[in-house]
PDB file of C-alpha atoms in Angstrom:
ATOM      1  CA  MET A 253     -15.556  49.293 -18.434  1.00 81.00           C
ATOM      2  CA  PHE A 254     -18.545  51.162 -17.063  1.00 85.00           C
ATOM      3  CA  SER A 255     -18.087  54.213 -14.833  1.00 89.00           C
ATOM      4  CA  LEU A 256     -19.603  55.159 -11.474  1.00 88.00           C
ATOM      5  CA  GLU A 257     -21.337  58.005 -13.282  1.00 91.00           C
ATOM      6  CA  GLN A 258     -23.112  55.470 -15.513  1.00 91.00           C
ATOM      7  CA  LEU A 259     -24.112  53.373 -12.486  1.00 89.00           C
ATOM      8  CA  VAL A 260     -25.582  56.398 -10.712  1.00 90.00           C
ATOM      9  CA  SER A 261     -27.577  57.220 -13.849  1.00 90.00           C
ATOM     10  CA  PHE A 262     -28.785  53.638 -14.239  1.00 91.00           C
ATOM     11  CA  VAL A 263     -29.944  53.411 -10.587  1.00 89.00           C
ATOM     12  CA  ALA A 264     -31.783  56.713 -10.882  1.00 90.00           C
ATOM     13  CA  VAL A 265     -33.693  55.555 -13.977  1.00 91.00           C
ATOM     14  CA  ALA A 266     -34.341  52.124 -12.436  1.00 89.00           C
ATOM     15  CA  GLU A 267     -35.789  53.677  -9.281  1.00 88.00           C
ATOM     16  CA  GLU A 268     -37.812  56.376 -11.045  1.00 88.00           C
ATOM     17  CA  LEU A 269     -38.779  54.270 -14.108  1.00 90.00           C
ATOM     18  CA  HIS A 270     -39.018  57.578 -15.907  1.00 89.00           C
ATOM     19  CA  TYR A 271     -36.206  59.301 -17.808  1.00 90.00           C
ATOM     20  CA  GLY A 272     -37.532  62.806 -17.201  1.00 89.00           C
ATOM     21  CA  ARG A 273     -37.804  62.398 -13.423  1.00 91.00           C
ATOM     22  CA  ALA A 274     -34.420  60.636 -13.274  1.00 89.00           C
ATOM     23  CA  ALA A 275     -32.797  63.470 -15.256  1.00 91.00           C
ATOM     24  CA  GLU A 276     -34.352  66.045 -12.901  1.00 91.00           C
ATOM     25  CA  ARG A 277     -33.110  64.065  -9.883  1.00 90.00           C
ATOM     26  CA  LEU A 278     -29.581  64.098 -11.332  1.00 90.00           C
ATOM     27  CA  SER A 279     -29.788  67.804 -12.279  1.00 92.00           C
ATOM     28  CA  MET A 280     -29.228  67.115 -15.973  1.00 91.00           C
ATOM     29  CA  THR A 281     -31.211  66.996 -19.183  1.00 92.00           C
ATOM     30  CA  GLN A 282     -32.769  63.851 -20.580  1.00 91.00           C
ATOM     31  CA  PRO A 283     -30.731  63.336 -23.818  1.00 92.00           C
ATOM     32  CA  PRO A 284     -27.295  62.916 -22.121  1.00 92.00           C
ATOM     33  CA  LEU A 285     -28.915  60.644 -19.532  1.00 92.00           C
ATOM     34  CA  SER A 286     -30.289  58.443 -22.312  1.00 91.00           C
ATOM     35  CA  ARG A 287     -26.856  58.316 -23.947  1.00 93.00           C
ATOM     36  CA  ARG A 288     -25.279  57.174 -20.666  1.00 92.00           C
ATOM     37  CA  ILE A 289     -27.735  54.302 -20.376  1.00 92.00           C
ATOM     38  CA  GLN A 290     -27.199  53.307 -24.003  1.00 92.00           C
ATOM     39  CA  LEU A 291     -23.401  53.289 -23.526  1.00 92.00           C
ATOM     40  CA  LEU A 292     -23.784  51.217 -20.369  1.00 92.00           C
ATOM     41  CA  GLU A 293     -25.973  48.673 -22.189  1.00 92.00           C
ATOM     42  CA  ARG A 294     -23.466  48.528 -25.017  1.00 92.00           C
ATOM     43  CA  GLU A 295     -20.655  47.928 -22.504  1.00 91.00           C
ATOM     44  CA  LEU A 296     -22.580  45.147 -20.771  1.00 92.00           C
ATOM     45  CA  GLY A 297     -23.960  43.626 -23.962  1.00 93.00           C
ATOM     46  CA  VAL A 298     -27.528  43.464 -22.588  1.00 93.00           C
ATOM     47  CA  GLU A 299     -30.643  45.615 -22.530  1.00 93.00           C
ATOM     48  CA  LEU A 300     -31.410  46.933 -19.066  1.00 93.00           C
ATOM     49  CA  PHE A 301     -34.788  48.532 -19.818  1.00 93.00           C
ATOM     50  CA  ASP A 302     -37.864  47.786 -21.917  1.00 89.00           C
ATOM     51  CA  ARG A 303     -38.811  51.149 -23.337  1.00 85.00           C
ATOM     52  CA  THR A 304     -42.073  52.228 -24.909  1.00 79.00           C
ATOM     53  CA  HIS A 305     -43.458  55.694 -25.535  1.00 73.00           C
ATOM     54  CA  ARG A 306     -45.315  55.579 -22.226  1.00 78.00           C
ATOM     55  CA  THR A 307     -43.471  53.197 -19.918  1.00 86.00           C
ATOM     56  CA  VAL A 308     -39.970  52.195 -18.791  1.00 90.00           C
ATOM     57  CA  ARG A 309     -39.515  48.793 -17.201  1.00 91.00           C
ATOM     58  CA  LEU A 310     -36.463  46.852 -16.015  1.00 92.00           C
ATOM     59  CA  THR A 311     -35.607  43.745 -17.980  1.00 93.00           C
ATOM     60  CA  PRO A 312     -34.693  40.573 -16.025  1.00 91.00           C
ATOM     61  CA  ALA A 313     -31.037  41.439 -16.653  1.00 92.00           C
ATOM     62  CA  GLY A 314     -31.714  44.982 -15.457  1.00 91.00           C
ATOM     63  CA  ARG A 315     -33.209  43.741 -12.163  1.00 91.00           C
ATOM     64  CA  VAL A 316     -30.127  41.607 -11.517  1.00 92.00           C
ATOM     65  CA  PHE A 317     -27.776  44.448 -12.406  1.00 92.00           C
ATOM     66  CA  LEU A 318     -29.655  46.914 -10.177  1.00 91.00           C
ATOM     67  CA  ALA A 319     -28.755  44.919  -7.061  1.00 90.00           C
ATOM     68  CA  GLU A 320     -25.102  44.743  -8.111  1.00 92.00           C
ATOM     69  CA  ALA A 321     -24.982  48.429  -9.050  1.00 90.00           C
ATOM     70  CA  ARG A 322     -26.281  49.416  -5.621  1.00 89.00           C
ATOM     71  CA  LYS A 323     -23.595  47.261  -3.966  1.00 89.00           C
ATOM     72  CA  ILE A 324     -20.843  48.885  -6.053  1.00 88.00           C
ATOM     73  CA  LEU A 325     -22.082  52.404  -5.312  1.00 84.00           C
ATOM     74  CA  ARG A 326     -22.383  51.616  -1.586  1.00 84.00           C
ATOM     75  CA  SER A 327     -18.832  50.235  -1.547  1.00 82.00           C
ATOM     76  CA  SER A 328     -17.602  53.331  -3.357  1.00 80.00           C
ATOM     77  CA  GLN A 329     -19.243  55.609  -0.801  1.00 78.00           C
ATOM     78  CA  GLU A 330     -17.848  53.590   2.089  1.00 69.00           C
ATOM     79  CA  ALA A 331     -14.364  53.668   0.573  1.00 72.00           C
ATOM     80  CA  THR A 332     -14.574  57.453   0.221  1.00 71.00           C
ATOM     81  CA  LEU A 333     -15.631  57.862   3.847  1.00 64.00           C
ATOM     82  CA  TYR A 334     -12.885  55.464   4.991  1.00 62.00           C
ATOM     83  CA  VAL A 335     -10.196  57.382   3.134  1.00 69.00           C
ATOM     84  CA  ARG A 336     -11.404  60.667   4.603  1.00 68.00           C
ATOM     85  CA  ARG A 337     -11.410  59.164   8.106  1.00 61.00           C
ATOM     86  CA  ALA A 338      -7.936  57.706   7.514  1.00 61.00           C
ATOM     87  CA  LYS A 339      -6.636  61.154   6.591  1.00 62.00           C
ATOM     88  CA  LYS A 340      -7.932  62.418   9.947  1.00 61.00           C
ATOM     89  CA  GLY A 341      -6.315  59.488  11.772  1.00 58.00           C
ATOM     90  CA  GLU A 342      -9.671  58.019  12.772  1.00 60.00           C
ATOM     91  CA  VAL A 343      -8.997  54.677  11.071  1.00 63.00           C
ATOM     92  CA  GLY A 344      -5.914  52.762  10.019  1.00 79.00           C
ATOM     93  CA  ALA A 345      -3.300  50.467  11.543  1.00 85.00           C
ATOM     94  CA  VAL A 346      -0.454  51.046  13.994  1.00 89.00           C
ATOM     95  CA  THR A 347       2.306  48.514  14.706  1.00 92.00           C
ATOM     96  CA  LEU A 348       3.158  48.478  18.410  1.00 94.00           C
ATOM     97  CA  GLY A 349       6.250  46.855  19.885  1.00 95.00           C
ATOM     98  CA  PHE A 350       6.345  45.851  23.552  1.00 94.00           C
ATOM     99  CA  THR A 351       8.602  44.047  25.991  1.00 92.00           C
ATOM    100  CA  ALA A 352       7.576  40.797  27.648  1.00 89.00           C
ATOM    101  CA  THR A 353       7.132  42.365  31.081  1.00 89.00           C
ATOM    102  CA  ALA A 354       5.002  45.148  29.589  1.00 90.00           C
ATOM    103  CA  ALA A 355       2.619  42.459  28.335  1.00 88.00           C
ATOM    104  CA  TYR A 356       1.870  41.255  31.870  1.00 87.00           C
ATOM    105  CA  SER A 357      -0.216  44.289  32.770  1.00 82.00           C
ATOM    106  CA  HIS A 358       0.527  47.544  30.937  1.00 88.00           C
ATOM    107  CA  LEU A 359      -0.260  46.287  27.427  1.00 91.00           C
ATOM    108  CA  GLU A 360      -3.717  45.274  28.592  1.00 90.00           C
ATOM    109  CA  ARG A 361      -4.418  48.859  29.653  1.00 89.00           C
ATOM    110  CA  VAL A 362      -3.303  50.208  26.285  1.00 92.00           C
ATOM    111  CA  LEU A 363      -5.461  47.720  24.378  1.00 92.00           C
ATOM    112  CA  ALA A 364      -8.515  48.486  26.527  1.00 92.00           C
ATOM    113  CA  ALA A 365      -8.115  52.242  26.005  1.00 90.00           C
ATOM    114  CA  ALA A 366      -7.593  51.814  22.240  1.00 89.00           C
ATOM    115  CA  ASN A 367     -10.677  49.587  21.946  1.00 88.00           C
ATOM    116  CA  THR A 368     -12.747  52.249  23.709  1.00 89.00           C
ATOM    117  CA  GLU A 369     -11.321  55.505  22.358  1.00 86.00           C
ATOM    118  CA  ALA A 370      -9.817  54.537  18.979  1.00 81.00           C
ATOM    119  CA  GLN A 371     -12.051  51.758  17.676  1.00 81.00           C
ATOM    120  CA  GLY A 372     -11.201  52.423  14.032  1.00 82.00           C
ATOM    121  CA  ILE A 373      -7.478  51.791  14.559  1.00 85.00           C
ATOM    122  CA  ASP A 374      -6.127  48.246  14.253  1.00 85.00           C
ATOM    123  CA  LEU A 375      -3.149  47.437  16.468  1.00 88.00           C
ATOM    124  CA  VAL A 376      -0.512  45.060  15.117  1.00 90.00           C
ATOM    125  CA  LEU A 377       1.408  43.723  18.131  1.00 92.00           C
ATOM    126  CA  ARG A 378       5.047  42.602  18.146  1.00 93.00           C
ATOM    127  CA  GLU A 379       6.907  41.410  21.253  1.00 93.00           C
ATOM    128  CA  MET A 380      10.575  42.479  21.220  1.00 91.00           C
ATOM    129  CA  VAL A 381      13.289  43.518  23.642  1.00 90.00           C
ATOM    130  CA  THR A 382      14.022  47.240  23.820  1.00 91.00           C
ATOM    131  CA  ALA A 383      17.112  47.150  21.569  1.00 89.00           C
ATOM    132  CA  ALA A 384      15.208  45.322  18.817  1.00 91.00           C
ATOM    133  CA  GLN A 385      12.343  47.802  19.092  1.00 93.00           C
ATOM    134  CA  VAL A 386      14.693  50.756  18.606  1.00 92.00           C
ATOM    135  CA  GLU A 387      16.169  49.088  15.530  1.00 92.00           C
ATOM    136  CA  GLN A 388      12.736  48.340  14.071  1.00 92.00           C
ATOM    137  CA  LEU A 389      11.429  51.814  14.857  1.00 93.00           C
ATOM    138  CA  LEU A 390      14.254  53.500  12.966  1.00 91.00           C
ATOM    139  CA  ALA A 391      13.822  51.060  10.058  1.00 87.00           C
ATOM    140  CA  GLY A 392      10.068  51.668   9.875  1.00 89.00           C
ATOM    141  CA  GLY A 393       9.137  48.182  11.058  1.00 91.00           C
ATOM    142  CA  ILE A 394       7.054  49.478  13.981  1.00 93.00           C
ATOM    143  CA  ASP A 395       5.280  52.781  14.664  1.00 93.00           C
ATOM    144  CA  LEU A 396       5.372  52.723  18.453  1.00 95.00           C
ATOM    145  CA  GLY A 397       7.374  50.963  21.137  1.00 95.00           C
ATOM    146  CA  MET A 398       6.856  50.301  24.852  1.00 95.00           C
ATOM    147  CA  VAL A 399      10.435  50.200  26.068  1.00 94.00           C
ATOM    148  CA  ARG A 400      12.780  50.452  29.045  1.00 93.00           C
ATOM    149  CA  PRO A 401      14.949  53.583  29.223  1.00 91.00           C
ATOM    150  CA  PRO A 402      17.269  55.007  28.230  1.00 89.00           C
ATOM    151  CA  VAL A 403      16.575  55.091  24.495  1.00 88.00           C
ATOM    152  CA  ALA A 404      19.041  56.806  22.156  1.00 76.00           C
ATOM    153  CA  GLY A 405      18.424  58.173  18.662  1.00 73.00           C
ATOM    154  CA  GLY A 406      18.131  61.670  17.260  1.00 77.00           C
ATOM    155  CA  ASP A 407      14.795  60.976  15.562  1.00 89.00           C
ATOM    156  CA  ILE A 408      13.250  59.149  18.525  1.00 94.00           C
ATOM    157  CA  VAL A 409      10.711  60.858  20.777  1.00 93.00           C
ATOM    158  CA  THR A 410       9.847  59.325  24.174  1.00 93.00           C
ATOM    159  CA  LEU A 411       7.039  59.761  26.674  1.00 92.00           C
ATOM    160  CA  PRO A 412       7.158  58.365  30.239  1.00 91.00           C
ATOM    161  CA  LEU A 413       4.297  55.948  30.720  1.00 91.00           C
ATOM    162  CA  TRP A 414       4.428  54.263  34.113  1.00 90.00           C
ATOM    163  CA  ARG A 415       6.685  53.631  37.073  1.00 92.00           C
ATOM    164  CA  GLU A 416       6.208  50.586  39.252  1.00 93.00           C
ATOM    165  CA  PRO A 417       7.782  49.042  42.350  1.00 95.00           C
ATOM    166  CA  LEU A 418       9.919  45.948  42.649  1.00 96.00           C
ATOM    167  CA  LEU A 419       8.492  43.024  44.609  1.00 97.00           C
ATOM    168  CA  ALA A 420      10.371  40.314  46.440  1.00 97.00           C
ATOM    169  CA  ALA A 421       9.692  36.904  44.868  1.00 98.00           C
ATOM    170  CA  LEU A 422      10.100  34.221  47.547  1.00 97.00           C
ATOM    171  CA  PRO A 423       9.524  30.471  47.718  1.00 97.00           C
ATOM    172  CA  SER A 424       6.400  30.002  49.864  1.00 96.00           C
ATOM    173  CA  ALA A 425       8.390  28.047  52.482  1.00 95.00           C
ATOM    174  CA  HIS A 426      11.150  30.671  52.741  1.00 96.00           C
ATOM    175  CA  PRO A 427      11.520  32.389  56.157  1.00 96.00           C
ATOM    176  CA  LEU A 428      11.095  35.834  54.556  1.00 96.00           C
ATOM    177  CA  ALA A 429       7.782  34.694  53.054  1.00 95.00           C
ATOM    178  CA  ARG A 430       6.483  33.474  56.419  1.00 93.00           C
ATOM    179  CA  ARG A 431       7.504  36.588  58.343  1.00 92.00           C
ATOM    180  CA  LYS A 432       4.708  39.095  59.009  1.00 90.00           C
ATOM    181  CA  LYS A 433       6.654  42.237  58.160  1.00 94.00           C
ATOM    182  CA  ASN A 434       7.867  43.051  54.672  1.00 95.00           C
ATOM    183  CA  PRO A 435      11.395  41.968  53.744  1.00 96.00           C
ATOM    184  CA  ASP A 436      14.065  44.647  53.648  1.00 97.00           C
ATOM    185  CA  VAL A 437      16.519  44.900  50.766  1.00 97.00           C
ATOM    186  CA  ARG A 438      19.302  44.221  53.294  1.00 96.00           C
ATOM    187  CA  ASP A 439      17.775  40.777  53.896  1.00 97.00           C
ATOM    188  CA  PHE A 440      19.159  39.766  50.500  1.00 97.00           C
ATOM    189  CA  ASP A 441      22.783  40.224  51.564  1.00 97.00           C
ATOM    190  CA  ARG A 442      24.578  36.913  50.882  1.00 97.00           C
ATOM    191  CA  GLU A 443      21.176  35.343  50.122  1.00 97.00           C
ATOM    192  CA  PRO A 444      20.967  32.930  47.127  1.00 98.00           C
ATOM    193  CA  PHE A 445      19.583  35.245  44.472  1.00 98.00           C
ATOM    194  CA  ILE A 446      18.327  34.897  40.874  1.00 98.00           C
ATOM    195  CA  MET A 447      19.693  37.835  38.903  1.00 97.00           C
ATOM    196  CA  TYR A 448      18.785  39.242  35.499  1.00 96.00           C
ATOM    197  CA  SER A 449      21.240  38.647  32.680  1.00 94.00           C
ATOM    198  CA  PRO A 450      23.540  41.663  32.130  1.00 93.00           C
ATOM    199  CA  SER A 451      23.575  41.002  28.374  1.00 90.00           C
ATOM    200  CA  GLU A 452      19.998  39.917  27.621  1.00 89.00           C
ATOM    201  CA  CYS A 453      18.148  41.942  30.283  1.00 91.00           C
ATOM    202  CA  ARG A 454      20.461  44.852  30.907  1.00 92.00           C
ATOM    203  CA  TYR A 455      17.805  47.267  32.170  1.00 93.00           C
ATOM    204  CA  PHE A 456      16.614  45.153  35.112  1.00 95.00           C
ATOM    205  CA  HIS A 457      20.164  44.021  35.858  1.00 96.00           C
ATOM    206  CA  ASP A 458      21.303  47.635  36.210  1.00 95.00           C
ATOM    207  CA  VAL A 459      18.258  48.631  38.301  1.00 95.00           C
ATOM    208  CA  LEU A 460      18.965  45.844  40.802  1.00 97.00           C
ATOM    209  CA  VAL A 461      22.722  46.463  40.895  1.00 96.00           C
ATOM    210  CA  ALA A 462      22.066  50.151  41.683  1.00 95.00           C
ATOM    211  CA  ALA A 463      19.603  49.229  44.447  1.00 96.00           C
ATOM    212  CA  PHE A 464      22.019  46.749  46.027  1.00 97.00           C
ATOM    213  CA  ARG A 465      24.931  49.189  45.770  1.00 96.00           C
ATOM    214  CA  THR A 466      22.915  51.899  47.512  1.00 95.00           C
ATOM    215  CA  ALA A 467      21.963  49.499  50.318  1.00 95.00           C
ATOM    216  CA  ARG A 468      25.493  48.025  50.459  1.00 96.00           C
ATOM    217  CA  VAL A 469      24.090  44.574  49.809  1.00 96.00           C
ATOM    218  CA  LEU A 470      25.862  41.747  47.987  1.00 97.00           C
ATOM    219  CA  PRO A 471      23.552  38.779  47.197  1.00 97.00           C
ATOM    220  CA  ASP A 472      24.891  35.396  46.158  1.00 97.00           C
ATOM    221  CA  TYR A 473      23.918  35.170  42.482  1.00 97.00           C
ATOM    222  CA  THR A 474      22.994  31.544  41.786  1.00 96.00           C
ATOM    223  CA  GLN A 475      21.429  31.894  38.310  1.00 97.00           C
ATOM    224  CA  TYR A 476      20.948  34.517  35.613  1.00 97.00           C
ATOM    225  CA  ALA A 477      17.709  34.823  33.601  1.00 96.00           C
ATOM    226  CA  SER A 478      16.338  37.172  30.958  1.00 91.00           C
ATOM    227  CA  GLN A 479      12.570  37.030  31.525  1.00 91.00           C
ATOM    228  CA  ALA A 480      10.439  37.561  34.638  1.00 93.00           C
ATOM    229  CA  HIS A 481       8.497  34.333  34.106  1.00 94.00           C
ATOM    230  CA  THR A 482      11.778  32.391  34.060  1.00 95.00           C
ATOM    231  CA  VAL A 483      12.871  34.136  37.248  1.00 97.00           C
ATOM    232  CA  LEU A 484       9.617  33.152  38.956  1.00 97.00           C
ATOM    233  CA  ALA A 485       9.938  29.542  37.767  1.00 97.00           C
ATOM    234  CA  LEU A 486      13.407  29.382  39.333  1.00 97.00           C
ATOM    235  CA  VAL A 487      12.073  30.878  42.571  1.00 97.00           C
ATOM    236  CA  LYS A 488       9.352  28.234  42.600  1.00 97.00           C
ATOM    237  CA  ALA A 489      12.076  25.592  42.194  1.00 96.00           C
ATOM    238  CA  ASP A 490      13.775  27.056  45.306  1.00 96.00           C
ATOM    239  CA  VAL A 491      16.891  28.056  43.361  1.00 97.00           C
ATOM    240  CA  GLY A 492      16.897  31.399  45.179  1.00 97.00           C
ATOM    241  CA  VAL A 493      14.934  34.562  45.851  1.00 98.00           C
ATOM    242  CA  ALA A 494      14.480  37.426  43.394  1.00 98.00           C
ATOM    243  CA  LEU A 495      13.141  40.893  42.739  1.00 98.00           C
ATOM    244  CA  VAL A 496      10.565  41.294  39.956  1.00 97.00           C
ATOM    245  CA  PRO A 497       8.534  44.230  38.617  1.00 95.00           C
ATOM    246  CA  ALA A 498       5.072  44.542  40.130  1.00 94.00           C
ATOM    247  CA  ALA A 499       3.483  43.765  36.755  1.00 91.00           C
ATOM    248  CA  ALA A 500       4.805  40.199  37.091  1.00 92.00           C
ATOM    249  CA  ALA A 501       2.209  39.616  39.815  1.00 92.00           C
ATOM    250  CA  ALA A 502      -0.230  38.956  36.955  1.00 90.00           C
ATOM    251  CA  LEU A 503       1.616  35.680  36.273  1.00 90.00           C
ATOM    252  CA  ARG A 504       0.402  34.171  39.589  1.00 90.00           C
ATOM    253  CA  PHE A 505       2.996  31.447  40.076  1.00 93.00           C
ATOM    254  CA  GLU A 506       1.799  28.841  42.568  1.00 93.00           C
ATOM    255  CA  GLY A 507       4.360  28.335  45.328  1.00 95.00           C
ATOM    256  CA  VAL A 508       5.799  31.844  44.923  1.00 97.00           C
ATOM    257  CA  VAL A 509       5.003  34.649  47.369  1.00 97.00           C
ATOM    258  CA  LEU A 510       5.343  38.259  46.200  1.00 97.00           C
ATOM    259  CA  ARG A 511       5.952  40.855  48.896  1.00 97.00           C
ATOM    260  CA  PRO A 512       6.737  44.607  48.933  1.00 96.00           C
ATOM    261  CA  VAL A 513      10.327  45.450  49.820  1.00 96.00           C
ATOM    262  CA  ASP A 514      11.454  48.076  52.314  1.00 96.00           C
ATOM    263  CA  GLY A 515      14.700  50.012  52.030  1.00 94.00           C
ATOM    264  CA  ILE A 516      14.488  50.457  48.263  1.00 93.00           C
ATOM    265  CA  GLU A 517      13.223  53.195  45.928  1.00 92.00           C
ATOM    266  CA  SER A 518       9.433  53.047  45.852  1.00 90.00           C
ATOM    267  CA  ARG A 519       8.983  52.912  42.050  1.00 91.00           C
ATOM    268  CA  PRO A 520      12.323  52.293  40.346  1.00 93.00           C
ATOM    269  CA  VAL A 521      11.023  50.432  37.269  1.00 93.00           C
ATOM    270  CA  GLU A 522      10.187  52.698  34.324  1.00 94.00           C
ATOM    271  CA  LEU A 523       8.344  52.109  31.064  1.00 94.00           C
ATOM    272  CA  GLU A 524       8.395  54.588  28.185  1.00 94.00           C
ATOM    273  CA  LEU A 525       6.549  55.026  24.917  1.00 94.00           C
ATOM    274  CA  MET A 526       8.696  55.855  21.897  1.00 95.00           C
ATOM    275  CA  TRP A 527       7.988  56.836  18.306  1.00 95.00           C
ATOM    276  CA  ARG A 528       9.946  58.271  15.397  1.00 94.00           C
ATOM    277  CA  ARG A 529       9.725  61.967  14.654  1.00 92.00           C
ATOM    278  CA  GLY A 530       8.320  62.477  11.152  1.00 88.00           C
ATOM    279  CA  ASN A 531       6.316  59.234  11.017  1.00 89.00           C
ATOM    280  CA  ASP A 532       3.558  59.986   8.472  1.00 84.00           C
ATOM    281  CA  ASN A 533       1.086  57.312   9.618  1.00 86.00           C
ATOM    282  CA  PRO A 534      -2.137  59.353  10.195  1.00 83.00           C
ATOM    283  CA  ALA A 535      -3.419  56.860  12.791  1.00 85.00           C
ATOM    284  CA  LEU A 536      -0.313  57.287  14.951  1.00 90.00           C
ATOM    285  CA  GLY A 537      -1.305  60.705  16.264  1.00 86.00           C
ATOM    286  CA  ALA A 538      -4.724  59.503  17.377  1.00 85.00           C
ATOM    287  CA  LEU A 539      -3.248  56.533  19.231  1.00 89.00           C
ATOM    288  CA  LEU A 540      -0.567  58.713  20.848  1.00 91.00           C
ATOM    289  CA  THR A 541      -3.334  60.899  22.239  1.00 89.00           C
ATOM    290  CA  VAL A 542      -5.171  57.891  23.663  1.00 90.00           C
ATOM    291  CA  ILE A 543      -2.068  56.399  25.316  1.00 91.00           C
ATOM    292  CA  GLY A 544      -0.841  59.798  26.534  1.00 89.00           C
ATOM    293  CA  ASN A 545      -4.176  60.471  28.244  1.00 89.00           C
ATOM    294  CA  LEU A 546      -4.093  56.991  29.767  1.00 88.00           C
ATOM    295  CA  ALA A 547      -0.611  57.573  31.199  1.00 86.00           C
ATOM    296  CA  ARG A 548      -1.579  60.973  32.606  1.00 86.00           C
ATOM    297  CA  ARG A 549      -4.611  59.489  34.347  1.00 84.00           C
ATOM    298  CA  ALA A 550      -2.439  56.723  35.810  1.00 77.00           C
ATOM    299  CA  ARG A 551       0.155  59.217  37.092  1.00 75.00           C
ATOM    300  CA  GLN A 552      -2.586  61.406  38.581  1.00 74.00           C
ATOM    301  CA  SER A 553      -4.143  58.468  40.413  1.00 67.00           C
ATOM    302  CA  THR A 554      -0.708  57.590  41.817  1.00 61.00           C
ATOM    303  CA  VAL A 555      -0.247  61.146  43.129  1.00 51.00           C
ATOM    304  CA  ASP A 556      -3.769  61.231  44.585  1.00 48.00           C
TER     305      ASP A 556
END
């Protein structure tokens, strides 16, 4: 099999059409250059040059091989540059896990920032609940996760991303939807209410239970659901009212009115970024920087 060294020598002679000038270009003497070309021709089983005492010309086979040799050398150079960039974390792939509610709004921000500031990094996206993300992170199945706290694990590092409010989800004909002022959390006392499943959506279930306990409110739980889009579908069907994270507003359910709620913590819903300490994926550090900067800008704009 021919070597890259032989290809470089062949291209130099083909472009110079003179062994002396090609040897000078390659910073070598002419005899070893001639031997390289002879070995290459022997390997290929064809003559690449017509040689006389005064001239060097490409044979038809040599002209065809010149185009292919240039392609191979270009690919080799590109591969070298790619590997060097990968070592610096400028290119590569990162597998990112995310929850369903994170996909409604927050994931879009991450993708936009990555496309602008980390164009050489490919994101492989996997939707999973928080518990599954933790399991996959520790097993090496994902590099990053967008999860709901708390997250446990000695090797897991977390970074707060965003906090968002809860919105009241009301059937459009409901009295609370028609009222001019915002509903108060106490309005949900004994009200038919769609609650999050304590087993399949523990985070949101616990957030709402804590809010109701603080306000001394006891809604009438009519149905349990695990996803915000299911909750909104049930609200649309007039099964009850609900509280959903603000990101769910992106779903735009016809017949459902979303309103701010008084008497409740302003931004109780949290989203965190997690990764495993010691992950040796070079692209991970670059993406962490991009997402970290994005989160800091978002927090600053909230303060301002």
